[in-house]
mmCIF file of C-alpha atoms in Angstrom:
data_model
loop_
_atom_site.group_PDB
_atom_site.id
_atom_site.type_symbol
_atom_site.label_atom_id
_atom_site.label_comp_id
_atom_site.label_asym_id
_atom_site.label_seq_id
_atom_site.Cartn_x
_atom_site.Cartn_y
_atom_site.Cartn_z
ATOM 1 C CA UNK N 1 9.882 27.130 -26.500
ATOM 2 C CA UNK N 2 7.462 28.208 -29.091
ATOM 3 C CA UNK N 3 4.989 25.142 -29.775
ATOM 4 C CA UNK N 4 2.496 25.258 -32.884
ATOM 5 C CA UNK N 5 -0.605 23.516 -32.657
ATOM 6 C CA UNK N 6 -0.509 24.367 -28.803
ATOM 7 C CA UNK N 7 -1.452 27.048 -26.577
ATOM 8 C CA UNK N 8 1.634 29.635 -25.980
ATOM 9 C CA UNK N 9 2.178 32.544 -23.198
ATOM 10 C CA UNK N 10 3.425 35.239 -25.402
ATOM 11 C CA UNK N 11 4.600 38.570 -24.967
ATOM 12 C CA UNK N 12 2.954 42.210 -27.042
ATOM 13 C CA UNK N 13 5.373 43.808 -28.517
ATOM 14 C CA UNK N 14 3.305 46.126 -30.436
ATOM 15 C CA UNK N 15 -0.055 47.346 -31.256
ATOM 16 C CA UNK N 16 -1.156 48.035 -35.241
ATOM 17 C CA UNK N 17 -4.683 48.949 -36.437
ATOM 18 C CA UNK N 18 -5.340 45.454 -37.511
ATOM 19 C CA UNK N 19 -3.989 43.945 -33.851
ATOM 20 C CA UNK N 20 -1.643 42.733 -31.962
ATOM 21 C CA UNK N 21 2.435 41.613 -32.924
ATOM 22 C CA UNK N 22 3.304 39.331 -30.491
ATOM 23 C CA UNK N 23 6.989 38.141 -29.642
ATOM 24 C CA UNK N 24 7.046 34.348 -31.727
ATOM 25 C CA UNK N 25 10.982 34.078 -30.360
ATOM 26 C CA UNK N 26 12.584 32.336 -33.382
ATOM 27 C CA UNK N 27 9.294 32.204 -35.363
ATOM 28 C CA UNK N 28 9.649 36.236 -35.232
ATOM 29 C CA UNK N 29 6.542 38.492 -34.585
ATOM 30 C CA UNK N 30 3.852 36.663 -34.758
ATOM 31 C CA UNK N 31 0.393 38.426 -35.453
ATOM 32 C CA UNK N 32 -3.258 38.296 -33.818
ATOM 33 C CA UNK N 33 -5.520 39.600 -35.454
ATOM 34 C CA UNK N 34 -7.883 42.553 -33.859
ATOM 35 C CA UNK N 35 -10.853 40.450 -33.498
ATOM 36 C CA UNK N 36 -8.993 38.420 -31.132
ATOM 37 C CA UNK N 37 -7.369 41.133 -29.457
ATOM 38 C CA UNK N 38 -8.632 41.519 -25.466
ATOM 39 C CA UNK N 39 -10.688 45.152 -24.630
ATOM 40 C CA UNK N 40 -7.768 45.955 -22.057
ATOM 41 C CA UNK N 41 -4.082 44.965 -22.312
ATOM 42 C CA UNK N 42 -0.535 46.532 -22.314
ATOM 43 C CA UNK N 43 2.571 46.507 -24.235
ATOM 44 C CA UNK N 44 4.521 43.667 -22.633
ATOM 45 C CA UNK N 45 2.053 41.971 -21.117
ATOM 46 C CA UNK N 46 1.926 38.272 -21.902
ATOM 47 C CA UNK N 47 -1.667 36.308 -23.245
ATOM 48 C CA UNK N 48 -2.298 32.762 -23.705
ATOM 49 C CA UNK N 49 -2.894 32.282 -27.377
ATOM 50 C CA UNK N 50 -3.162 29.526 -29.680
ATOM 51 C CA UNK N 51 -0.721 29.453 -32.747
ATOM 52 C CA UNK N 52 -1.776 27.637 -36.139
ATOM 53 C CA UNK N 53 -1.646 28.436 -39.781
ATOM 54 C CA UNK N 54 -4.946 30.329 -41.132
ATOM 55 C CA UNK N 55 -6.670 30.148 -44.672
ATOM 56 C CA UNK N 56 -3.415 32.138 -46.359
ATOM 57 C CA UNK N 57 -1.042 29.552 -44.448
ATOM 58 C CA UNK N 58 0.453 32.271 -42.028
ATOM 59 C CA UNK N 59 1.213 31.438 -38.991
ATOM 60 C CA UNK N 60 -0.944 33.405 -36.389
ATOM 61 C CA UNK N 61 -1.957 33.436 -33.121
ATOM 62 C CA UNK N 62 -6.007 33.177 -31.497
ATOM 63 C CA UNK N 63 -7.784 33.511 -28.400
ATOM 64 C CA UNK N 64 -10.006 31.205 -29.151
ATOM 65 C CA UNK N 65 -9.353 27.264 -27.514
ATOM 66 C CA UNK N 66 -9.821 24.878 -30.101
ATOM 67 C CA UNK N 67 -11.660 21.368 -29.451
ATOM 68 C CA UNK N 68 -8.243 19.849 -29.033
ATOM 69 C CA UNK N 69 -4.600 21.192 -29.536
ATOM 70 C CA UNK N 70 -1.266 18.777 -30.932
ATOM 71 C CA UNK N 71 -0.727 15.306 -29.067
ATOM 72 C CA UNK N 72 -4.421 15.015 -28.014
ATOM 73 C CA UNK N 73 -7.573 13.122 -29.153
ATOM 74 C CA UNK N 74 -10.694 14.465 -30.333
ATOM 75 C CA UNK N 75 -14.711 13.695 -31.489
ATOM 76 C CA UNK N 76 -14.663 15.771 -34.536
ATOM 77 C CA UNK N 77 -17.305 16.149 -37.114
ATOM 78 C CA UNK N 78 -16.662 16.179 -40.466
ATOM 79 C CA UNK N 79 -17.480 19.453 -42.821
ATOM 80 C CA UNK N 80 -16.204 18.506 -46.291
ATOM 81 C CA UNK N 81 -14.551 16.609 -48.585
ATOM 82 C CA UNK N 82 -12.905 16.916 -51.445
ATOM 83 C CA UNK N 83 -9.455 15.936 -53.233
ATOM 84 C CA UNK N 84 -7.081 17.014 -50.432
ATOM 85 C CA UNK N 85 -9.151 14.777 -47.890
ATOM 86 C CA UNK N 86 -11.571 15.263 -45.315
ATOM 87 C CA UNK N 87 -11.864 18.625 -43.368
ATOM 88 C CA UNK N 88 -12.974 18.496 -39.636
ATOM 89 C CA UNK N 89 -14.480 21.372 -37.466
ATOM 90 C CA UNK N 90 -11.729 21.660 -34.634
ATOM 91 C CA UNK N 91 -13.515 25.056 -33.414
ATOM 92 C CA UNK N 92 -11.344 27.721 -34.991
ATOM 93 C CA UNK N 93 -12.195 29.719 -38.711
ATOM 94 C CA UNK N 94 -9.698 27.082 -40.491
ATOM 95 C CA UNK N 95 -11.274 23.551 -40.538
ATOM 96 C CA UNK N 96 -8.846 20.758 -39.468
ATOM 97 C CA UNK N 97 -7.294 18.256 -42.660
ATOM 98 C CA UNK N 98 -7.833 14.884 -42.254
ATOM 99 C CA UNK N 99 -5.313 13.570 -45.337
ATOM 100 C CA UNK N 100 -6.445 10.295 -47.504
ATOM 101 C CA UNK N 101 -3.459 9.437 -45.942
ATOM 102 C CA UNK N 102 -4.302 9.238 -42.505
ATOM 103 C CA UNK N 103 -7.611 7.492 -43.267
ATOM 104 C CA UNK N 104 -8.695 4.286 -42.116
ATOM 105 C CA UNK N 105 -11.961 4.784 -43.878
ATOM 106 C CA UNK N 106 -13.534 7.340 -45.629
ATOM 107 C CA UNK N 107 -15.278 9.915 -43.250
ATOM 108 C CA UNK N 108 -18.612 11.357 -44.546
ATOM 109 C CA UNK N 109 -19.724 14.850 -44.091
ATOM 110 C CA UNK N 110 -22.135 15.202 -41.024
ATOM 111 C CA UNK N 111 -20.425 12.349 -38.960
ATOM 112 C CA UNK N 112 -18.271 12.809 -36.300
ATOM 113 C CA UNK N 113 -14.609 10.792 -36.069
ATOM 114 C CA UNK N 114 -12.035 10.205 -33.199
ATOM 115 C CA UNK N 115 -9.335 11.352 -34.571
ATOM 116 C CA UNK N 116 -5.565 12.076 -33.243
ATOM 117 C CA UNK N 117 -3.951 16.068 -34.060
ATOM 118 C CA UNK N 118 -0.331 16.208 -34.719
ATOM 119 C CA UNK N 119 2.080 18.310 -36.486
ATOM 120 C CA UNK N 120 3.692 17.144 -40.013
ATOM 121 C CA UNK N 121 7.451 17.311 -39.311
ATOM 122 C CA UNK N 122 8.095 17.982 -43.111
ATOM 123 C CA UNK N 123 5.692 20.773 -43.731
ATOM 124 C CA UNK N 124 4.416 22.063 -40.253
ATOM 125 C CA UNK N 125 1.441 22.103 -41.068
ATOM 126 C CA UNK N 126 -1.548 20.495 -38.428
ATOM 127 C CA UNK N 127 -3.820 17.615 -39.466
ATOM 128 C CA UNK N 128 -5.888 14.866 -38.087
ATOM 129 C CA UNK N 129 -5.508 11.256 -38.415
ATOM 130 C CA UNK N 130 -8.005 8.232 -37.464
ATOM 131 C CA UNK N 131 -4.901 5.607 -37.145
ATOM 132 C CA UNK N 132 -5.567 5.842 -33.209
ATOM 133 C CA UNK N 133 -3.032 2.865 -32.291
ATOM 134 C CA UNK N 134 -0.262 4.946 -34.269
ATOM 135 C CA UNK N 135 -0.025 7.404 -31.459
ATOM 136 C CA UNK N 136 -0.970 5.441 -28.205
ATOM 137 C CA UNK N 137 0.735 2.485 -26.003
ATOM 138 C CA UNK N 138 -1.058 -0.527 -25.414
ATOM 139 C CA UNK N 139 0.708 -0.836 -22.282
ATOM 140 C CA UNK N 140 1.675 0.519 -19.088
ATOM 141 C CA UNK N 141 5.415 0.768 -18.612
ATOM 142 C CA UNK N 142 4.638 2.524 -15.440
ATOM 143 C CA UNK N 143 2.921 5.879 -16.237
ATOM 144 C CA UNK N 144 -0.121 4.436 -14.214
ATOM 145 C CA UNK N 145 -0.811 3.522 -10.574
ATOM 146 C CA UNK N 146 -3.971 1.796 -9.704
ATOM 147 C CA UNK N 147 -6.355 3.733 -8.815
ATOM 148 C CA UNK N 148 -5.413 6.814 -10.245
ATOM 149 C CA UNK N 149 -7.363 9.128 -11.672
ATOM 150 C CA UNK N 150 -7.661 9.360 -15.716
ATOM 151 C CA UNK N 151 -9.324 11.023 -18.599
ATOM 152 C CA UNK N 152 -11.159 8.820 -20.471
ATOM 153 C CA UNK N 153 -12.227 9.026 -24.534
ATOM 154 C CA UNK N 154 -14.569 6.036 -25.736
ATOM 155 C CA UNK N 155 -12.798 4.865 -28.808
ATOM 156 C CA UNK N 156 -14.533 1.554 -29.893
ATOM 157 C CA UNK N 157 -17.500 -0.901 -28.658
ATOM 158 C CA UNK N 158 -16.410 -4.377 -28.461
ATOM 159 C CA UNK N 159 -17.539 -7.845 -27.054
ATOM 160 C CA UNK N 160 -15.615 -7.425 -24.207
ATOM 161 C CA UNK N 161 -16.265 -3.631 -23.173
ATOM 162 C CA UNK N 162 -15.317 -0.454 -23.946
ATOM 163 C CA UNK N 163 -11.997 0.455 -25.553
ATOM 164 C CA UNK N 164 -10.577 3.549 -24.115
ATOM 165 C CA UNK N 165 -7.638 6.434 -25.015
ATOM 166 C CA UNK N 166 -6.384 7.231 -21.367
ATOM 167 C CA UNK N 167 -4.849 10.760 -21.114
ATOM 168 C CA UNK N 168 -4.332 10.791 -24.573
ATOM 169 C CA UNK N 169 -1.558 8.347 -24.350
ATOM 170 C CA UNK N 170 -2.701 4.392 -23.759
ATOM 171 C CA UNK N 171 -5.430 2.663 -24.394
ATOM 172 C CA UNK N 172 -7.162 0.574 -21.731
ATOM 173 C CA UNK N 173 -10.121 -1.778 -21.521
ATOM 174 C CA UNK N 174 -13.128 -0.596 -19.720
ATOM 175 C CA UNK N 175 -15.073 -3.912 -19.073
ATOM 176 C CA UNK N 176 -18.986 -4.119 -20.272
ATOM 177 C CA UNK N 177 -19.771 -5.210 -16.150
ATOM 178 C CA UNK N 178 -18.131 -1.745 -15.412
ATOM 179 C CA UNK N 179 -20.970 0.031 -16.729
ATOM 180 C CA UNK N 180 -24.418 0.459 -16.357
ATOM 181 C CA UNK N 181 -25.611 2.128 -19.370
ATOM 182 C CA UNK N 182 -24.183 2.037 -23.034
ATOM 183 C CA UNK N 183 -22.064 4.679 -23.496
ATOM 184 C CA UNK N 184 -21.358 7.172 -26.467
ATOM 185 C CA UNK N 185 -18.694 6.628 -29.371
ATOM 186 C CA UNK N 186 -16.760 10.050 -28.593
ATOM 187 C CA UNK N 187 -17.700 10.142 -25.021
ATOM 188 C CA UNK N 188 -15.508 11.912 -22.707
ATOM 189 C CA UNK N 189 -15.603 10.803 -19.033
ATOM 190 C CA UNK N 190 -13.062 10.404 -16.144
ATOM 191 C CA UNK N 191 -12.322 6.933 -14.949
ATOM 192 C CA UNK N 192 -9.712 5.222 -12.806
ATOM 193 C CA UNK N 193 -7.111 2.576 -13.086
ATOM 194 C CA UNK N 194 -8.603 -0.639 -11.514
ATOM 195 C CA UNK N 195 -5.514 -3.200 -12.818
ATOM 196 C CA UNK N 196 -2.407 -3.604 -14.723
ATOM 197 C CA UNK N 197 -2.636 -7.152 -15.594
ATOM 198 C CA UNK N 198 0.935 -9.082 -15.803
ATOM 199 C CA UNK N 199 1.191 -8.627 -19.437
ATOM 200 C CA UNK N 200 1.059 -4.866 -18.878
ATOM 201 C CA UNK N 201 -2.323 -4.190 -20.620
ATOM 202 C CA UNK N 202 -4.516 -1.840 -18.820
ATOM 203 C CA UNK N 203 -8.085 -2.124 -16.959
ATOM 204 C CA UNK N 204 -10.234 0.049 -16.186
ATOM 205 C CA UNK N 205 -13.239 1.279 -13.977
ATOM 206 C CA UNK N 206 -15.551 4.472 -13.777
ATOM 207 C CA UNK N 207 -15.383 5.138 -9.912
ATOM 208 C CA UNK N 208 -12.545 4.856 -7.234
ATOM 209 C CA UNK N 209 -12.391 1.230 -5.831
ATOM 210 C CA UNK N 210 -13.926 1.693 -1.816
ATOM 211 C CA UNK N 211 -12.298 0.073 0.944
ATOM 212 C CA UNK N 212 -14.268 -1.417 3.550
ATOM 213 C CA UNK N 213 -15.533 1.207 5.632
ATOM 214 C CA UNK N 214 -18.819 1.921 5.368
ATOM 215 C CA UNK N 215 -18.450 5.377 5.048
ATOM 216 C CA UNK N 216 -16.092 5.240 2.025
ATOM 217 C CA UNK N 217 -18.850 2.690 0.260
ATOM 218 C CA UNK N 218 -21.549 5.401 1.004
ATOM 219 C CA UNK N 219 -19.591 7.780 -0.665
ATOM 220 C CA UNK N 220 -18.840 5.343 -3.835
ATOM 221 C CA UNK N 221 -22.851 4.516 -3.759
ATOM 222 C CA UNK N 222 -23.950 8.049 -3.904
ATOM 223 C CA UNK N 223 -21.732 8.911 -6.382
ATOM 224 C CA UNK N 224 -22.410 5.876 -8.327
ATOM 225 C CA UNK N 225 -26.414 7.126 -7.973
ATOM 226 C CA UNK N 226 -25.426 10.552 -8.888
ATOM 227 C CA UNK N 227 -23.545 9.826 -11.680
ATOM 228 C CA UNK N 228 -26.497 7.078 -13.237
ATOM 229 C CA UNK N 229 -29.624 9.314 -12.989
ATOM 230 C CA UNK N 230 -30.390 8.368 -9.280
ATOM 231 C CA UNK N 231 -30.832 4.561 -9.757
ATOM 232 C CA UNK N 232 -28.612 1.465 -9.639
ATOM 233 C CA UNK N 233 -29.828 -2.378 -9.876
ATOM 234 C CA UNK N 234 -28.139 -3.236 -6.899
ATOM 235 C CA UNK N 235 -29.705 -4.165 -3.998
ATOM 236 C CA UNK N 236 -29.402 -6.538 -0.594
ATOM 237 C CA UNK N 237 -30.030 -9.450 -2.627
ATOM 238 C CA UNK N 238 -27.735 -9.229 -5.762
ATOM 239 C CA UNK N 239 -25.090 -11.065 -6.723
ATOM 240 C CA UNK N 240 -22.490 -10.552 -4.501
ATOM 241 C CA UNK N 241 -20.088 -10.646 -7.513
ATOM 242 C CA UNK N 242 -22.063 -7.941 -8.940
ATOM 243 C CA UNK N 243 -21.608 -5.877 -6.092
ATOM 244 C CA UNK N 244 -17.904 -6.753 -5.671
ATOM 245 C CA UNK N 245 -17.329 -5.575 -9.696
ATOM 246 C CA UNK N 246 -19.167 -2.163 -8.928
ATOM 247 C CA UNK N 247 -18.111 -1.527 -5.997
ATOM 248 C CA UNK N 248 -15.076 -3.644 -4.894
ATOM 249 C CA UNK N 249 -16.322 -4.764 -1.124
ATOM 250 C CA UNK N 250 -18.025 -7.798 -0.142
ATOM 251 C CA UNK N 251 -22.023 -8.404 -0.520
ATOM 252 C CA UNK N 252 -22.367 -7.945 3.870
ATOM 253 C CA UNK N 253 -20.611 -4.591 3.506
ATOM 254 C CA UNK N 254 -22.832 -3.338 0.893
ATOM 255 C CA UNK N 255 -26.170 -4.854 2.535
ATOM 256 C CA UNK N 256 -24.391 -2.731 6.075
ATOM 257 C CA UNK N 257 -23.614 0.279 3.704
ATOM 258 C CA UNK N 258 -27.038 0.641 1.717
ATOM 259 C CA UNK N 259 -28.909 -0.222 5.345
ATOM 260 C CA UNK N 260 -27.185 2.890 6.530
ATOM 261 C CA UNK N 261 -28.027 5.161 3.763
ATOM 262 C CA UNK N 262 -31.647 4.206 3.980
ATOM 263 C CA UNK N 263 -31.907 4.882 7.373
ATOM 264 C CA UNK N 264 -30.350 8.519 7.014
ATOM 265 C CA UNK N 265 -33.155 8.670 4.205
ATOM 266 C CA UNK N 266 -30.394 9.036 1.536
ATOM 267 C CA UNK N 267 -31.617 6.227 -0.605
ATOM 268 C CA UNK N 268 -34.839 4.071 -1.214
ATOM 269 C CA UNK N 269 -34.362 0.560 -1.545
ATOM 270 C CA UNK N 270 -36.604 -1.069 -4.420
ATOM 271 C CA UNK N 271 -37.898 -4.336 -5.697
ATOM 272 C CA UNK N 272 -34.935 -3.742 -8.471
ATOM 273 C CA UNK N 273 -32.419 -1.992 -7.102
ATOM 274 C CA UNK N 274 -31.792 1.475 -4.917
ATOM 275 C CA UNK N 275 -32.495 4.732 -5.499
ATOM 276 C CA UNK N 276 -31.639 8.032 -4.716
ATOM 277 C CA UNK N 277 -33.682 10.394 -2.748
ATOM 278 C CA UNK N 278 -33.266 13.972 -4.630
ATOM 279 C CA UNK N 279 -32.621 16.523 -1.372
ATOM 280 C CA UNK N 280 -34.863 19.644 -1.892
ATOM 281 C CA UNK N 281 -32.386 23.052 -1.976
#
C-alpha cells in the first residue's frame, strides 16, 4: 500500500523529458522529477522514493531521504514564519508546516524544535507538531523487554534526568546518575531498557547492564570509555553504588575487572577515575 509521507518501492512505468512516471497504484502515476531521476535505470524496475506534496501541492515522488518521514520524531530548525505558522527545514525543497495549531509555543526562526510528522487525515497534507505526549505512550504495555536495545531522542531536561522518545513511540526516563555528561536537547543516541517499574513507566540506561563475568564488565568499561572521550570517574575506591548504577555489578567485580584491564595495558587508573589507553593503528 501506497504510504505518503513515507518512503515507497515503486515501479517506472515510463520515461518523459522532464523524468520519471512511476506506478502510484490508486494514487495513479505518480511523477519524479528528472533531477531526481538515477544515471542508469529501466522501465519496470522498482526505486525507493519518498512521496510528499511539493510547492504546487502535487503529489510527487524524491530520492532524496528527508530528516524524518510520517510517525517519527525529529530536531528541526525553524526557517520562517508567517500567518500559516512556522515552517521547518525537514531536508527536502518544500519546508515542513508547523500549524499555530500544533504549537505549544511559538518557535522562532533560527531555533531548532522536537517536533512529531504526521499526516492530516482531512487534507493529506504533512505537518509537524510540538504536542510530543499527543503521539507517544507513557507506558509499556509490553512492546519492551529489559535490556533491549532502543533509539533514543532527548526530549526535555528535568530534575530527575533526561526525558526520552523511545523508538518514536514511548517516552522513558533516563536518570541524571545514568549519565556522565549533559546531554543535547535534540540528541539522538541508542540506549537500553534498564526497568519497567510496576506502574508500567519506563527506565532507562545508555549501555547494556553486564553480568558478572569479568569479561562482559571489560567489555561494558571500554565501551563506557569509548563512548565518554576515554575517561570515566570511576575507580577502585568509588562508591560502590556508583559503580553498581553504571555498571550494574558489585564494587569487588569492578575493582577485579578494572585490575584486569590495567594489567593488559587497556586502561590507566588515576587519582580520579580510569582512563583509556588510545591503541596506536
Amino acid at each position: 500500500m501506497i504510504q505518503i509521507g513515507k518512503t515507497n518501492p515503486l515501479t517506472i512505468v515510463k520515461e518523459v523529458d522532464f523524468g520519471l512516471y512511476l506506478d502510484g497504484e490508486n494514487f495513479g502515476e505518480i511523477l519524479l522529477p528528472i533531477r531526481y531521476v538515477p544515471a542508469a535505470y529501466t522501465i519496470g524496475e522498482k526505486l525507493e522514493v519518498f512521496l510528499y506534496f511539493d510547492s504546487e501541492d502535487r503529489l510527487i515522488a524524491t530520492t532524496l531521504t528527508p530528516l524524518a518521514q510520517v510517525g517519527e520524531f525529529a530536531f528541526l530548525n525553524c526557517v520562517a514564519v508567517n500567518q500559516a505558522g512556522a515552517f521547518l527545514d525537514w531536508g527536502l525543497p518544500k519546508d515542513l508546516l508547523l500549524p499555530y495549531d500544533e504549537q505549544t509555543y511559538r518557535p522562532e526562526v533560527g531555533k531548532s524544535y522536537i517536533v512529531y510528522i504526521y499526516k492530516d487525515e482531512s487534507s493529506g497534507r504533512i505537518a509537524a507538531s510540538t504536542k510530543i505526549r499527543d503521539f507517544v505512550d507513557e507506558e509499556s504495555l509490553g512492546e519492551f523487554t529489559v535490556g533491549q536495545e532502543v533509539e533514543l531522542l532527548n526530549a526535555n531536561k528535568t530534575d530527575l534526568g533526561y526525558q526520552m522518545i523511545v523508538n518514536n513511540t514511548h517516552l522513558a526516563l533516563l536518570h541524571k546518575h545514568e549519565v556522565l555528561q549533559p546531554l543535547k536537547h535534540g540528541e539522538r543516541l541508542k540506549g537500553f531498557i534498564q526497568n519497567i517499574r510496576p506502574d508500567r513507566k519506563i527506565d532507562l540506561c545508555l549501555f547494556k547492564q553486564a553480568s558478572d563475568k569479568t569479561d562482559e564488565v571489560g567489555e561494558a568499561i571500554l565501551y563506557k570509555l569509548k563512548t565518554n572521550k576515554g575517561f570515566l570517574p570511576l575507580h577502585d575506591k568509588s562508591d560502590p553504588e556508583a559503580i553498581k548504577a553504571m555498571f550494574g555489578v558489585s564494587k569487588k567485580i569492578f575493582k577485579k575487572t578494572i585490575g584486569s584491564l590495567y594489567k593488559q595495558k587497556r586502561i590507566t587508573i588515576e587519582e580520579n577515575g580510569i582512563r583509556l589507553i588510545q591503541i596506536a593503528t
